[in-house]
Coordinates of N, CA and C in Angstrom, one line a residue:
X1 N 0.8 -1.2 0.0 CA 0.0 0.0 0.0 C 0.9 1.2 0.0
X2 N 0.6 2.1 -0.9 CA 1.3 3.4 -1.0 C 0.7 4.4 0.0
X3 N 1.5 4.7 1.1 CA 0.9 5.5 2.2 C 0.9 7.0 1.8
X4 N 1.3 7.3 0.6 CA 1.3 8.7 0.2 C 0.0 9.1 -0.6
X5 N -0.8 8.1 -0.9 CA -2.0 8.3 -1.7 C -3.2 8.7 -0.8
X6 N -3.6 9.9 -0.8 CA -4.7 10.4 0.1 C -6.0 9.7 -0.2
X7 N -6.3 9.4 -1.4 CA -7.6 8.9 -1.8 C -7.8 7.4 -1.3
X8 N -6.8 6.8 -0.7 CA -6.9 5.5 -0.2 C -7.6 5.5 1.2
X9 N -7.9 6.7 1.7 CA -8.5 6.8 3.0 C -7.4 7.1 4.1
X10 N -6.2 7.1 3.7 CA -5.1 7.4 4.7 C -4.7 8.9 4.5
X11 N -4.7 9.5 5.7 CA -4.4 10.9 5.7 C -3.1 11.1 6.5
X12 N -2.2 12.0 6.1 CA -1.0 12.2 6.9 C -1.4 12.8 8.2
X13 N -0.6 12.6 9.3 CA -0.9 13.2 10.6 C -0.7 14.7 10.4
X14 N -1.6 15.4 11.2 CA -1.5 16.9 11.2 C -0.2 17.3 11.8
X15 N 0.3 18.4 11.4 CA 1.5 19.0 12.0 C 1.2 19.4 13.4
X16 N 2.2 19.4 14.3 CA 1.9 19.9 15.7 C 1.4 21.3 15.7
X17 N 0.5 21.6 16.6 CA 0.0 23.0 16.7 C 1.2 23.9 17.3
X18 N 1.2 25.1 16.8 CA 2.3 26.0 17.4 C 1.9 26.4 18.8
X19 N 2.9 26.6 19.6 CA 2.7 27.0 21.0 C 2.4 28.4 21.1
X20 N 1.4 28.8 21.9 CA 1.1 30.2 22.0 C 2.2 31.0 22.7
X21 N 2.3 32.3 22.3 CA 3.3 33.1 22.9 C 2.9 33.4 24.3
X22 N 3.8 33.9 25.2 CA 3.5 34.1 26.6 C 2.3 35.1 26.7
X23 N 1.4 34.8 27.5 CA 0.2 35.6 27.7 C -1.0 35.5 26.8
X24 N -0.8 34.6 25.8 CA -1.9 34.4 24.8 C -2.6 33.1 24.9
X25 N -2.2 32.2 25.8 CA -2.8 30.9 25.9 C -4.3 31.2 26.4
X26 N -5.2 30.6 25.7 CA -6.6 30.8 26.0 C -7.2 32.2 25.7
X27 N -6.4 33.0 24.9 CA -6.9 34.3 24.6 C -8.2 34.3 23.9
X28 N -9.1 35.2 24.3 CA -10.4 35.3 23.7 C -10.3 36.2 22.5
X29 N -11.0 35.9 21.4 CA -11.0 36.7 20.2 C -12.4 37.3 20.0
X30 N -12.5 38.4 19.5 CA -13.8 39.0 19.2 C -14.5 39.5 20.4
X31 N -14.0 40.4 21.2 CA -14.6 40.8 22.4 C -15.6 41.9 22.2
X32 N -15.8 42.5 21.0 CA -16.8 43.5 20.8 C -17.8 42.9 19.8
X33 N -18.9 43.6 19.7 CA -20.0 43.1 18.8 C -19.4 43.0 17.4
X34 N -18.6 43.9 17.0 CA -18.0 43.9 15.6 C -17.1 42.8 15.5
X35 N -16.2 42.6 16.4 CA -15.3 41.4 16.4 C -16.0 40.1 16.4
X36 N -17.0 39.9 17.2 CA -17.8 38.7 17.2 C -18.4 38.5 15.8
X37 N -19.0 39.5 15.2 CA -19.6 39.4 13.9 C -18.6 39.0 12.8
X38 N -17.4 39.7 12.9 CA -16.4 39.4 11.9 C -15.9 37.9 12.0
X39 N -15.7 37.4 13.2 CA -15.3 36.0 13.4 C -16.4 35.1 13.0
X40 N -17.6 35.4 13.4 CA -18.7 34.5 13.1 C -18.9 34.3 11.6
X41 N -18.6 35.3 10.8 CA -18.7 35.2 9.3 C -17.7 34.1 8.8
X42 N -16.5 34.1 9.4 CA -15.5 33.1 9.0 C -15.9 31.7 9.5
X43 N -16.3 31.7 10.8 CA -16.6 30.4 11.4 C -17.8 29.7 10.8
X44 N -18.7 30.5 10.2 CA -19.9 29.9 9.4 C -19.4 29.0 8.3
X45 N -18.3 29.3 7.7 CA -17.8 28.6 6.6 C -16.6 27.7 6.9
X46 N -15.9 27.9 8.0 CA -14.7 27.1 8.3 C -15.2 25.8 9.0
X47 N -14.4 24.7 8.9 CA -14.6 23.5 9.7 C -14.1 23.9 11.1
X48 N -14.5 23.1 12.1 CA -14.1 23.3 13.5 C -12.6 23.2 13.6
X49 N -12.0 22.2 12.9 CA -10.6 21.9 12.9 C -9.8 23.1 12.4
X50 N -10.2 23.6 11.2 CA -9.5 24.7 10.6 C -9.6 26.0 11.5
X51 N -10.8 26.2 12.0 CA -10.9 27.4 12.9 C -10.0 27.2 14.2
X52 N -10.0 26.0 14.7 CA -9.2 25.8 15.9 C -7.7 26.0 15.6
X53 N -7.3 25.5 14.5 CA -5.8 25.7 14.1 C -5.6 27.1 13.8
X54 N -6.5 27.8 13.2 CA -6.4 29.3 13.0 C -6.2 30.0 14.3
X55 N -7.0 29.7 15.3 CA -6.8 30.3 16.7 C -5.4 30.0 17.2
X56 N -4.9 28.8 17.0 CA -3.6 28.4 17.5 C -2.5 29.3 16.8
X57 N -2.6 29.4 15.5 CA -1.7 30.3 14.7 C -1.7 31.7 15.2
X58 N -2.9 32.2 15.5 CA -3.1 33.6 15.9 C -2.4 33.8 17.3
X59 N -2.7 32.8 18.2 CA -2.1 32.9 19.6 C -0.6 32.7 19.6
X60 N 0.0 32.1 18.5 CA 1.4 31.9 18.4 C 2.1 33.0 17.7
X61 N 1.4 34.1 17.3 CA 1.9 35.2 16.6 C 2.5 34.8 15.3
X62 N 1.8 33.9 14.6 CA 2.3 33.4 13.2 C 1.8 34.3 12.1
X63 N 1.0 35.3 12.4 CA 0.4 36.2 11.4 C 1.2 37.5 11.5
X64 N 1.8 38.0 10.4 CA 2.6 39.2 10.4 C 2.5 39.9 9.1
X65 N 3.0 41.1 9.0 CA 3.1 41.8 7.7 C 1.7 42.2 7.2
X66 N 0.8 42.5 8.1 CA -0.6 42.9 7.7 C -0.6 44.2 7.1
X67 N -1.2 44.3 5.9 CA -1.3 45.6 5.2 C -2.8 45.8 4.7
X68 N -3.2 47.0 4.9 CA -4.5 47.4 4.5 C -4.5 48.2 3.3
X69 N -5.3 47.9 2.3 CA -5.4 48.7 1.1 C -6.9 48.9 0.7
X70 N -7.1 49.6 -0.3 CA -8.5 49.9 -0.7 C -9.2 48.5 -1.2
X71 N -10.1 48.1 -0.4 CA -10.8 46.9 -0.7 C -10.1 45.6 -0.4
X72 N -8.9 45.7 0.3 CA -8.2 44.4 0.6 C -7.4 44.5 1.8
X73 N -7.1 43.4 2.4 CA -6.2 43.2 3.5 C -5.3 42.0 3.1
X74 N -4.0 42.2 3.3 CA -3.0 41.1 3.0 C -2.2 40.8 4.2
X75 N -1.7 39.6 4.3 CA -0.8 39.3 5.5 C 0.0 38.0 5.1
X76 N 1.0 37.8 5.9 CA 1.8 36.6 5.7 C 1.6 35.8 7.0
X77 N 1.5 34.5 6.8 CA 1.3 33.5 7.9 C 2.4 32.5 7.8
X78 N 3.1 32.3 8.9 CA 4.1 31.2 9.0 C 3.5 29.9 9.3
X79 N 3.7 29.0 8.4 CA 3.1 27.6 8.5 C 3.8 26.8 9.6
X80 N 3.3 25.6 9.8 CA 3.9 24.7 10.9 C 5.3 24.3 10.6
X81 N 5.7 24.2 9.4 CA 7.1 23.8 9.0 C 8.0 25.0 8.7
X82 N 7.5 26.3 9.0 CA 8.3 27.5 8.8 C 8.1 28.1 7.4
X83 N 7.3 27.4 6.5 CA 7.0 28.0 5.2 C 6.1 29.2 5.4
X84 N 6.1 30.1 4.4 CA 5.4 31.4 4.5 C 4.2 31.3 3.5
X85 N 3.0 31.6 3.9 CA 1.9 31.7 3.0 C 1.3 33.1 3.0
X86 N 0.8 33.5 1.8 CA 0.3 34.8 1.6 C -1.3 34.7 1.6
X87 N -1.9 35.5 2.5 CA -3.3 35.5 2.6 C -3.8 36.9 2.1
X88 N -5.0 36.9 1.4 CA -5.6 38.1 0.9 C -7.1 38.0 1.2
X89 N -7.6 39.1 1.8 CA -9.0 39.2 2.0 C -9.4 40.4 1.1
X90 N -10.4 40.3 0.3 CA -10.8 41.3 -0.7 C -12.3 41.5 -0.8
X91 N -12.7 42.7 -1.0 CA -14.1 42.9 -1.3 C -14.2 44.2 -2.1
X92 N -15.3 44.4 -2.8 CA -15.4 45.6 -3.7 C -15.5 46.8 -2.8
X93 N -14.8 47.9 -3.1 CA -14.9 49.1 -2.4 C -16.3 49.6 -2.4
X94 N -16.7 50.3 -1.3 CA -18.1 50.9 -1.2 C -18.1 52.1 -2.1
X95 N -19.1 52.2 -3.0 CA -19.2 53.4 -3.9 C -20.7 53.7 -4.2
X96 N -20.9 54.8 -4.9 CA -22.2 55.1 -5.3 C -23.2 55.5 -4.1
X97 N -24.4 55.0 -4.2 CA -25.4 55.2 -3.1 C -25.0 54.6 -1.8
X98 N -24.3 53.4 -1.9 CA -23.8 52.8 -0.6 C -22.8 53.7 0.1
X99 N -21.9 54.3 -0.7 CA -20.9 55.2 -0.1 C -21.6 56.4 0.5
X100 N -22.6 57.0 -0.2 CA -23.4 58.1 0.4 C -24.0 57.7 1.7
X101 N -24.6 56.5 1.7 CA -25.3 56.0 3.0 C -24.2 55.9 4.1
X102 N -23.1 55.3 3.7 CA -22.0 55.1 4.7 C -21.6 56.5 5.3
X103 N -21.3 57.4 4.4 CA -20.9 58.7 4.9 C -21.9 59.4 5.7
X104 N -23.2 59.3 5.4 CA -24.3 59.8 6.2 C -24.2 59.2 7.6
X105 N -24.0 57.9 7.7 CA -24.0 57.2 9.0 C -22.8 57.6 9.8
X106 N -21.7 57.8 9.2 CA -20.5 58.2 9.9 C -20.6 59.7 10.4
X107 N -21.4 60.4 9.6 CA -21.6 61.9 10.0 C -22.5 62.1 11.1
X108 N -23.2 61.1 11.6 CA -24.1 61.4 12.8 C -23.2 61.6 14.0
X109 N -23.6 62.5 14.9 CA -22.8 62.8 16.1 C -22.5 61.6 16.9
X110 N -23.5 60.8 17.2 CA -23.2 59.6 18.0 C -22.2 58.6 17.4
X111 N -22.4 58.3 16.2 CA -21.5 57.4 15.5 C -20.1 58.0 15.2
X112 N -20.1 59.2 14.7 CA -18.8 59.9 14.5 C -18.0 60.0 15.7
X113 N -18.6 60.4 16.9 CA -17.9 60.5 18.1 C -17.3 59.2 18.6
X114 N -18.1 58.1 18.4 CA -17.6 56.8 18.8 C -16.4 56.3 17.9
X115 N -16.5 56.6 16.6 CA -15.4 56.3 15.7 C -14.1 57.0 16.0
X116 N -14.3 58.3 16.4 CA -13.1 59.0 16.8 C -12.5 58.5 18.1
X117 N -13.3 57.7 18.9 CA -12.8 57.1 20.1 C -12.4 55.6 19.9
X118 N -12.1 55.3 18.6 CA -11.7 53.9 18.2 C -12.8 52.9 18.5
X119 N -14.0 53.2 18.5 CA -15.1 52.3 18.7 C -16.0 52.2 17.5
X120 N -16.6 51.1 17.3 CA -17.6 51.0 16.2 C -18.9 50.6 16.9
X121 N -19.8 51.6 17.1 CA -21.0 51.4 17.8 C -22.0 50.5 17.0
X122 N -22.8 49.7 17.7 CA -23.7 48.8 17.1 C -24.8 49.6 16.3
X123 N -25.0 50.8 16.7 CA -26.0 51.7 16.0 C -25.5 51.9 14.6
X124 N -24.2 51.9 14.3 CA -23.7 52.1 13.0 C -24.3 51.0 12.0
X125 N -24.2 49.8 12.4 CA -24.8 48.7 11.5 C -26.2 48.9 11.2
X126 N -27.0 49.4 12.2 CA -28.4 49.6 12.0 C -28.6 50.8 11.1
X127 N -27.8 51.9 11.3 CA -28.0 53.1 10.5 C -27.5 52.8 9.0
X128 N -26.4 52.1 8.8 CA -25.9 51.9 7.5 C -26.7 50.8 6.7
X129 N -27.2 49.8 7.4 CA -28.1 48.8 6.9 C -27.5 47.9 5.8
X130 N -26.2 47.9 5.7 CA -25.5 47.0 4.8 C -24.2 46.5 5.4
X131 N -23.9 45.3 5.2 CA -22.7 44.7 5.8 C -21.5 45.2 5.1
X132 N -20.5 45.7 5.9 CA -19.3 46.1 5.3 C -18.4 45.0 4.7
X133 N -18.8 43.8 5.1 CA -18.0 42.6 4.6 C -18.8 41.7 3.6
X134 N -19.8 42.3 3.0 CA -20.5 41.5 2.0 C -19.6 41.3 0.8
X135 N -19.7 40.1 0.3 CA -18.9 39.8 -0.9 C -17.4 39.6 -0.6
X136 N -17.1 39.4 0.6 CA -15.7 39.2 1.0 C -15.1 37.9 0.4
X137 N -14.0 38.0 -0.2 CA -13.3 36.8 -0.8 C -12.0 36.6 -0.1
X138 N -11.6 35.4 0.2 CA -10.4 35.0 0.9 C -9.6 34.1 0.0
X139 N -8.3 34.4 -0.1 CA -7.4 33.5 -0.9 C -6.1 33.3 -0.1
X140 N -5.5 32.1 -0.2 CA -4.3 31.7 0.5 C -3.4 30.9 -0.5
X141 N -2.1 31.1 -0.4 CA -1.2 30.4 -1.3 C -0.9 28.9 -0.8
X142 N -1.5 28.5 0.3 CA -1.3 27.2 0.8 C -2.0 26.1 -0.1
X143 N -1.6 24.9 0.0 CA -2.2 23.8 -0.8 C -3.5 23.3 -0.3
X144 N -4.0 23.8 0.8 CA -5.3 23.4 1.3 C -6.4 23.7 0.3
X145 N -7.3 22.7 0.1 CA -8.4 22.9 -0.8 C -9.6 23.6 -0.2
X146 N -9.7 23.7 1.1 CA -10.8 24.3 1.8 C -10.6 25.8 1.9
X147 N -11.7 26.6 1.8 CA -11.6 28.0 2.0 C -12.8 28.4 2.9
X148 N -12.5 28.9 4.1 CA -11.2 29.3 4.6 C -10.3 28.2 5.2
X149 N -9.0 28.3 4.9 CA -8.1 27.4 5.4 C -7.6 27.9 6.8
X150 N -6.8 27.2 7.5 CA -6.3 27.7 8.8 C -5.6 29.0 8.8
X151 N -4.9 29.3 7.7 CA -4.2 30.6 7.6 C -5.1 31.7 7.4
X152 N -6.2 31.6 6.6 CA -7.2 32.6 6.5 C -7.9 32.8 7.9
X153 N -8.2 31.7 8.5 CA -8.9 31.8 9.9 C -8.0 32.5 10.8
X154 N -6.7 32.3 10.8 CA -5.7 33.0 11.7 C -5.8 34.5 11.5
X155 N -5.8 34.9 10.2 CA -5.9 36.3 9.9 C -7.2 36.9 10.5
X156 N -8.3 36.2 10.3 CA -9.6 36.7 10.9 C -9.5 36.9 12.4
X157 N -8.9 35.9 13.1 CA -8.8 36.0 14.5 C -7.9 37.2 14.9
X158 N -6.8 37.4 14.2 CA -5.9 38.5 14.5 C -6.6 39.9 14.3
X159 N -7.3 40.0 13.2 CA -8.0 41.2 12.9 C -9.1 41.5 13.9

């Protein structure tokens, strides 16, 4: 029997989980309504195993080089064997009537003041009435066929 053929029902053992850095063992992710909403979008699509491994990568500080651009977020994730994977989250930029609605929402005193205080009030979502992460696409350079893979999940947890 060729032990390298996955379709025989034999799967290679998973790589060991990375150890969390000091102070991050058991770290909770998504402590705000926005953070919980962000993570739940990913967890709706991820398997429990991939989400769990993503949390392990996030706790081990394996996510780095995060860059924000118009309609995209990119990052590098160090894999279990030291290899580097590139992750990209992308969505269409807000424009047209949606942009006008967004700017009106941000312009209200209650929401504008909270944003200046580095908070995203839940009233924002009700006022804007459209998800900022609709149509979000995730890509990773790893060979995993699932999306989101553990590297994409790790980026979601870090963000």
